[in-house]
Amino acid sequence: MELFSVAWLGKEPCDVEPNDYKDFVESASITIPKDMSNFWDGWDIYDTVRSYSREGQRTWTLDYTLIGYLINGFYFCGDGKGGVNTESCPDDGECGFAVGAVDAFWAEASKHFSISAEGLSRVFFNSSRPGGPFQTEESFFSEFELCNLTPEKISLMDIYVLTDVRQSPQHDCDSVSINNLKSILDSKSIPYNCWDNPRDVFHQLCIDYDDHEDCTFLNDDGAVH
Ligand code: CV1
């Protein structure tokens, strides 16, 4: 915990950069099981990816690794006078992209998570995200994860473009935004598949809308249940 606190304790809230967490993140490094890493981009897909991952039973998100699990849900910053700020801390993005006690932590942790990923990997997007599912500006996925994937270690990237029940898709695997991601993966020689609402996740989304027409399934006998 010493390495964690030296990164931010006592500093001005915004005077923390990703590199300040380097030693802490490296000291708590764990092996991500092969074929298990699961990335996501944009808060509007966060609940879905968390349910899908089943806390490491199906896939691993960064929040399921040791440091992610410890820090997730906490907001903290220094007071600029050697201690903890007990008054208030900046909101997400308030200090600038990936700067400040909390955001800088996630940036460094994201980078390390990506460096550790191996085998099959997944990334989840919301097809209706304003501005497009995949974004390169001020995106933790784009700026700390995608660029830090090791091509020799990643055998395949499964891109999931997801649309919630009751919503209509605004983008799909052929949209400009996702094609942009594909060309970045091409340039890194990382193979990929892209799936529009694949059944495994869609069935999970149906849990909350089981009487919606898109969520009724045909049994082998042809009866709708
Ligand atoms: N990731 Br609470 C990045 N930021 C996180 C994470 C996290 N796991 N957890 C938290 N944050 P945005 P993205 C905070 O939607 O789409 C990793 C950050 O402090 O913009 O750009 C994941 O591994 C920041 O303020 O994230 C995931 O694959 C804000 O939430 C990817 O980065 C970032 O949210 C998501 O990147």
Short mmCIF file of C-alpha atoms and ligand atoms in Angstrom, two decimals:
data_model
loop_
_atom_site.label_atom_id
_atom_site.label_comp_id
_atom_site.label_asym_id
_atom_site.label_seq_id
_atom_site.Cartn_x
_atom_site.Cartn_y
_atom_site.Cartn_z
CA MET A 1 0.00 0.00 0.00
CA GLU A 2 3.04 2.23 0.46
CA LEU A 3 3.61 2.19 -3.30
CA PHE A 4 -0.03 3.09 -3.86
CA SER A 5 -0.05 6.07 -1.54
CA VAL A 6 3.25 7.60 -2.69
CA ALA A 7 1.64 8.06 -6.11
CA TRP A 8 -0.95 10.55 -4.86
CA LEU A 9 -0.98 11.11 -1.08
CA GLY A 10 -0.26 14.69 -0.13
CA LYS A 11 -0.09 15.91 -3.72
CA GLU A 12 -2.41 18.39 -5.35
CA PRO A 13 -5.43 16.41 -6.68
CA CYS A 14 -4.53 16.96 -10.33
CA ASP A 15 -0.78 16.64 -9.90
CA VAL A 16 -0.71 12.88 -10.58
CA GLU A 17 0.25 11.20 -13.84
CA PRO A 18 -0.10 7.55 -14.93
CA ASN A 19 3.63 6.98 -14.51
CA ASP A 20 3.33 7.80 -10.80
CA TYR A 21 1.50 4.48 -10.38
CA LYS A 22 4.04 2.46 -12.33
CA ASP A 23 5.72 0.84 -9.32
CA PHE A 24 2.43 0.09 -7.59
CA VAL A 25 0.86 -1.46 -10.67
CA GLU A 26 3.93 -3.55 -11.41
CA SER A 27 4.25 -4.72 -7.82
CA ALA A 28 0.68 -6.05 -7.86
CA SER A 29 0.98 -7.65 -11.28
CA ILE A 30 -0.79 -10.96 -11.73
CA THR A 31 -1.07 -13.28 -14.71
CA ILE A 32 -4.28 -12.88 -16.69
CA PRO A 33 -5.33 -16.38 -17.73
CA LYS A 34 -4.91 -17.03 -21.44
CA ASP A 35 -8.02 -16.30 -23.57
CA MET A 36 -9.73 -14.46 -20.73
CA SER A 37 -9.00 -10.75 -21.08
CA ASN A 38 -12.07 -8.61 -21.72
CA PHE A 39 -11.83 -4.93 -22.68
CA TRP A 40 -14.63 -2.45 -23.15
CA ASP A 41 -15.03 1.11 -24.31
CA GLY A 42 -17.57 3.58 -22.95
CA TRP A 43 -19.47 3.54 -19.67
CA ASP A 44 -22.76 2.62 -21.32
CA ILE A 45 -21.47 -0.93 -21.87
CA TYR A 46 -19.90 -1.37 -18.45
CA ASP A 47 -22.84 -3.17 -16.77
CA THR A 48 -23.12 -5.59 -19.65
CA VAL A 49 -19.46 -6.51 -19.65
CA ARG A 50 -19.46 -6.94 -15.89
CA SER A 51 -22.40 -9.35 -16.01
CA TYR A 52 -20.90 -11.22 -18.95
CA SER A 53 -17.56 -11.68 -17.22
CA ARG A 54 -19.18 -13.19 -14.13
CA GLU A 55 -16.34 -11.95 -11.94
CA GLY A 56 -13.65 -13.88 -13.76
CA GLN A 57 -15.64 -17.04 -14.31
CA ARG A 58 -16.24 -16.32 -17.99
CA THR A 59 -13.76 -13.53 -18.71
CA TRP A 60 -11.56 -11.11 -16.81
CA THR A 61 -12.09 -7.37 -16.87
CA LEU A 62 -9.49 -5.08 -15.35
CA ASP A 63 -11.73 -4.66 -12.31
CA TYR A 64 -11.33 -8.35 -11.57
CA THR A 65 -7.54 -8.19 -11.30
CA LEU A 66 -5.99 -7.55 -7.89
CA ILE A 67 -5.43 -3.81 -8.27
CA GLY A 68 -8.63 -3.20 -10.21
CA TYR A 69 -10.66 -5.01 -7.57
CA LEU A 70 -9.02 -3.10 -4.74
CA ILE A 71 -9.49 0.35 -6.21
CA ASN A 72 -12.75 -0.02 -8.11
CA GLY A 73 -15.47 2.23 -6.72
CA PHE A 74 -13.09 4.44 -4.73
CA TYR A 75 -12.48 8.11 -5.23
CA PHE A 76 -9.50 9.67 -3.51
CA CYS A 77 -6.95 12.45 -3.89
CA GLY A 78 -4.34 14.35 -1.92
CA ASP A 79 -4.74 17.70 -0.20
CA GLY A 80 -1.55 19.30 -1.52
CA LYS A 81 -0.23 19.45 2.05
CA GLY A 82 0.99 15.92 2.66
CA GLY A 83 -2.32 14.27 3.50
CA VAL A 84 -5.62 12.94 2.23
CA ASN A 85 -8.16 15.34 0.82
CA THR A 86 -11.27 14.90 2.91
CA GLU A 87 -13.19 17.74 1.29
CA SER A 88 -13.62 16.89 -2.37
CA CYS A 89 -11.82 15.26 -5.28
CA PRO A 90 -12.06 15.98 -9.01
CA ASP A 91 -14.66 14.19 -11.10
CA ASP A 92 -13.74 11.87 -13.99
CA GLY A 93 -11.80 13.84 -16.57
CA GLU A 94 -11.80 17.07 -14.56
CA CYS A 95 -8.00 17.30 -14.39
CA GLY A 96 -7.65 16.48 -18.10
CA PHE A 97 -7.52 13.10 -19.77
CA ALA A 98 -5.85 10.40 -17.65
CA VAL A 99 -4.55 12.95 -15.15
CA GLY A 100 -5.36 13.19 -11.44
CA ALA A 101 -5.29 10.66 -8.61
CA VAL A 102 -8.06 8.35 -9.85
CA ASP A 103 -7.87 8.67 -13.62
CA ALA A 104 -4.08 8.31 -13.68
CA PHE A 105 -4.41 5.09 -11.71
CA TRP A 106 -6.85 3.59 -14.24
CA ALA A 107 -4.65 4.68 -17.10
CA GLU A 108 -1.58 2.91 -15.75
CA ALA A 109 -3.59 -0.13 -14.68
CA SER A 110 -5.23 -0.32 -18.14
CA LYS A 111 -1.84 -0.21 -19.81
CA HIS A 112 -0.54 -3.05 -17.68
CA PHE A 113 -3.70 -5.12 -18.14
CA SER A 114 -3.28 -4.85 -21.88
CA ILE A 115 0.41 -5.73 -21.83
CA SER A 116 -0.51 -8.87 -19.86
CA ALA A 117 -3.33 -10.01 -22.18
CA GLU A 118 -2.70 -13.24 -24.07
CA GLY A 119 -4.49 -15.51 -26.55
CA LEU A 120 -8.11 -14.73 -27.42
CA SER A 121 -9.25 -11.34 -26.21
CA ARG A 122 -12.61 -9.56 -26.38
CA VAL A 123 -13.69 -5.95 -26.56
CA PHE A 124 -17.29 -4.81 -25.99
CA PHE A 125 -18.98 -1.75 -27.48
CA ASN A 126 -22.44 -0.23 -27.35
CA SER A 127 -23.73 0.17 -30.92
CA SER A 128 -25.70 3.28 -29.91
CA ARG A 129 -22.89 5.13 -28.19
CA PRO A 130 -23.06 8.81 -29.14
CA GLY A 131 -20.12 9.58 -31.43
CA GLY A 132 -19.72 5.93 -32.50
CA PRO A 133 -18.88 2.71 -30.65
CA PHE A 134 -15.10 2.96 -31.00
CA GLN A 135 -13.52 6.32 -30.29
CA THR A 136 -9.89 7.30 -30.36
CA GLU A 137 -10.11 10.63 -28.54
CA GLU A 138 -9.71 10.51 -24.78
CA SER A 139 -10.51 6.83 -24.64
CA PHE A 140 -8.77 4.66 -22.08
CA PHE A 141 -9.29 1.66 -24.31
CA SER A 142 -7.76 3.35 -27.33
CA GLU A 143 -4.94 5.24 -25.65
CA PHE A 144 -3.81 2.75 -23.01
CA GLU A 145 -5.04 -0.68 -24.05
CA LEU A 146 -5.26 -1.02 -27.81
CA CYS A 147 -1.83 0.52 -28.37
CA ASN A 148 -0.26 -1.69 -25.69
CA LEU A 149 -1.52 -5.06 -26.92
CA THR A 150 1.36 -7.35 -27.81
CA PRO A 151 0.72 -8.68 -31.33
CA GLU A 152 2.85 -11.78 -30.73
CA LYS A 153 0.70 -12.69 -27.72
CA ILE A 154 -2.80 -11.92 -28.97
CA SER A 155 -4.08 -14.71 -31.22
CA LEU A 156 -7.51 -13.18 -31.89
CA MET A 157 -9.58 -10.16 -30.92
CA ASP A 158 -13.33 -10.72 -30.80
CA ILE A 159 -15.12 -7.40 -31.28
CA TYR A 160 -18.66 -7.37 -29.85
CA VAL A 161 -20.99 -4.61 -31.06
CA LEU A 162 -23.98 -4.78 -28.74
CA THR A 163 -27.45 -3.31 -28.84
CA ASP A 164 -29.70 -3.50 -25.82
CA VAL A 165 -33.18 -5.03 -26.14
CA ARG A 166 -35.70 -2.28 -27.13
CA GLN A 167 -32.98 -0.19 -28.79
CA SER A 168 -32.22 -0.09 -32.48
CA PRO A 169 -28.59 -0.43 -33.52
CA GLN A 170 -26.98 2.81 -34.63
CA HIS A 171 -23.73 1.18 -35.73
CA ASP A 172 -22.60 -2.30 -36.61
CA CYS A 173 -19.47 -4.24 -37.53
CA ASP A 174 -19.33 -2.46 -40.90
CA SER A 175 -19.64 1.07 -39.61
CA VAL A 176 -16.85 3.61 -40.02
CA SER A 177 -16.11 3.60 -36.32
CA ILE A 178 -15.56 -0.16 -36.10
CA ASN A 179 -13.71 -0.20 -39.42
CA ASN A 180 -11.32 2.27 -37.88
CA LEU A 181 -10.64 -0.20 -35.06
CA LYS A 182 -10.18 -3.00 -37.59
CA SER A 183 -7.54 -1.02 -39.47
CA ILE A 184 -5.63 -0.34 -36.26
CA LEU A 185 -5.69 -4.08 -35.51
CA ASP A 186 -4.61 -4.76 -39.10
CA SER A 187 -1.67 -2.40 -38.69
CA LYS A 188 -0.63 -4.35 -35.61
CA SER A 189 -1.21 -7.69 -37.39
CA ILE A 190 -3.73 -8.75 -34.78
CA PRO A 191 -6.47 -10.97 -36.29
CA TYR A 192 -10.07 -10.21 -35.34
CA ASN A 193 -13.70 -11.24 -35.73
CA CYS A 194 -16.55 -8.82 -35.33
CA TRP A 195 -19.98 -9.84 -34.04
CA ASP A 196 -23.18 -7.81 -34.11
CA ASN A 197 -25.16 -8.75 -31.02
CA PRO A 198 -23.88 -12.31 -30.72
CA ARG A 199 -26.30 -14.69 -29.08
CA ASP A 200 -24.31 -15.33 -25.91
CA VAL A 201 -24.52 -11.69 -24.83
CA PHE A 202 -27.96 -11.05 -26.30
CA HIS A 203 -29.46 -13.87 -24.26
CA GLN A 204 -27.96 -12.28 -21.19
CA LEU A 205 -29.52 -8.91 -22.10
CA CYS A 206 -32.87 -10.67 -22.46
CA ILE A 207 -32.94 -11.56 -18.78
CA ASP A 208 -34.55 -8.21 -18.05
CA TYR A 209 -36.95 -8.27 -21.02
CA ASP A 210 -38.05 -11.87 -21.24
CA ASP A 211 -41.48 -10.97 -22.66
CA HIS A 212 -40.07 -8.76 -25.43
CA GLU A 213 -40.62 -10.22 -28.89
CA ASP A 214 -36.88 -10.30 -29.63
CA CYS A 215 -36.40 -12.43 -26.54
CA THR A 216 -38.79 -15.27 -27.32
CA PHE A 217 -37.03 -18.37 -28.50
CA LEU A 218 -38.22 -21.28 -30.57
CA ASN A 219 -38.01 -24.68 -28.99
CA ASP A 220 -37.16 -27.69 -31.11
CA ASP A 221 -40.88 -28.49 -31.34
CA GLY A 222 -41.48 -25.08 -32.92
CA ALA A 223 -43.45 -23.70 -29.99
CA VAL A 224 -42.61 -20.20 -28.83
CA HIS A 225 -41.70 -19.98 -25.15
N1 CV1 B 1 -10.80 1.22 -17.45
BR1 CV1 B 1 -13.82 3.45 -12.36
C1 CV1 B 1 -10.67 2.55 -17.66
N2 CV1 B 1 -11.18 3.49 -16.87
C2 CV1 B 1 -11.82 3.12 -15.76
C3 CV1 B 1 -11.94 1.77 -15.41
C4 CV1 B 1 -11.40 0.79 -16.27
N3 CV1 B 1 -11.51 -0.50 -15.94
N4 CV1 B 1 -12.63 1.70 -14.24
C5 CV1 B 1 -12.89 2.96 -13.90
N5 CV1 B 1 -12.42 3.84 -14.80
P1 CV1 B 1 -14.39 5.42 -20.04
P2 CV1 B 1 -12.83 3.90 -21.72
C6 CV1 B 1 -12.64 5.29 -14.75
O1 CV1 B 1 -15.73 4.91 -20.35
O2 CV1 B 1 -14.01 3.51 -22.52
C7 CV1 B 1 -10.24 0.34 -18.55
C8 CV1 B 1 -11.43 6.13 -15.17
O3 CV1 B 1 -10.84 6.72 -14.04
O4 CV1 B 1 -14.00 6.68 -20.72
O5 CV1 B 1 -12.01 4.97 -22.31
C9 CV1 B 1 -11.01 -0.94 -18.84
O6 CV1 B 1 -10.09 -2.02 -18.79
C10 CV1 B 1 -12.01 7.16 -16.09
O7 CV1 B 1 -12.38 8.36 -15.43
O8 CV1 B 1 -13.31 4.32 -20.33
C11 CV1 B 1 -11.65 -0.79 -20.20
O9 CV1 B 1 -11.27 -1.81 -21.10
C12 CV1 B 1 -13.26 6.57 -16.63
O10 CV1 B 1 -13.64 5.54 -15.72
C13 CV1 B 1 -11.19 0.56 -20.70
O11 CV1 B 1 -10.24 1.05 -19.78
C14 CV1 B 1 -13.04 5.97 -17.99
O12 CV1 B 1 -14.22 5.55 -18.50
C15 CV1 B 1 -12.34 1.53 -20.78
O13 CV1 B 1 -11.88 2.67 -21.41
#
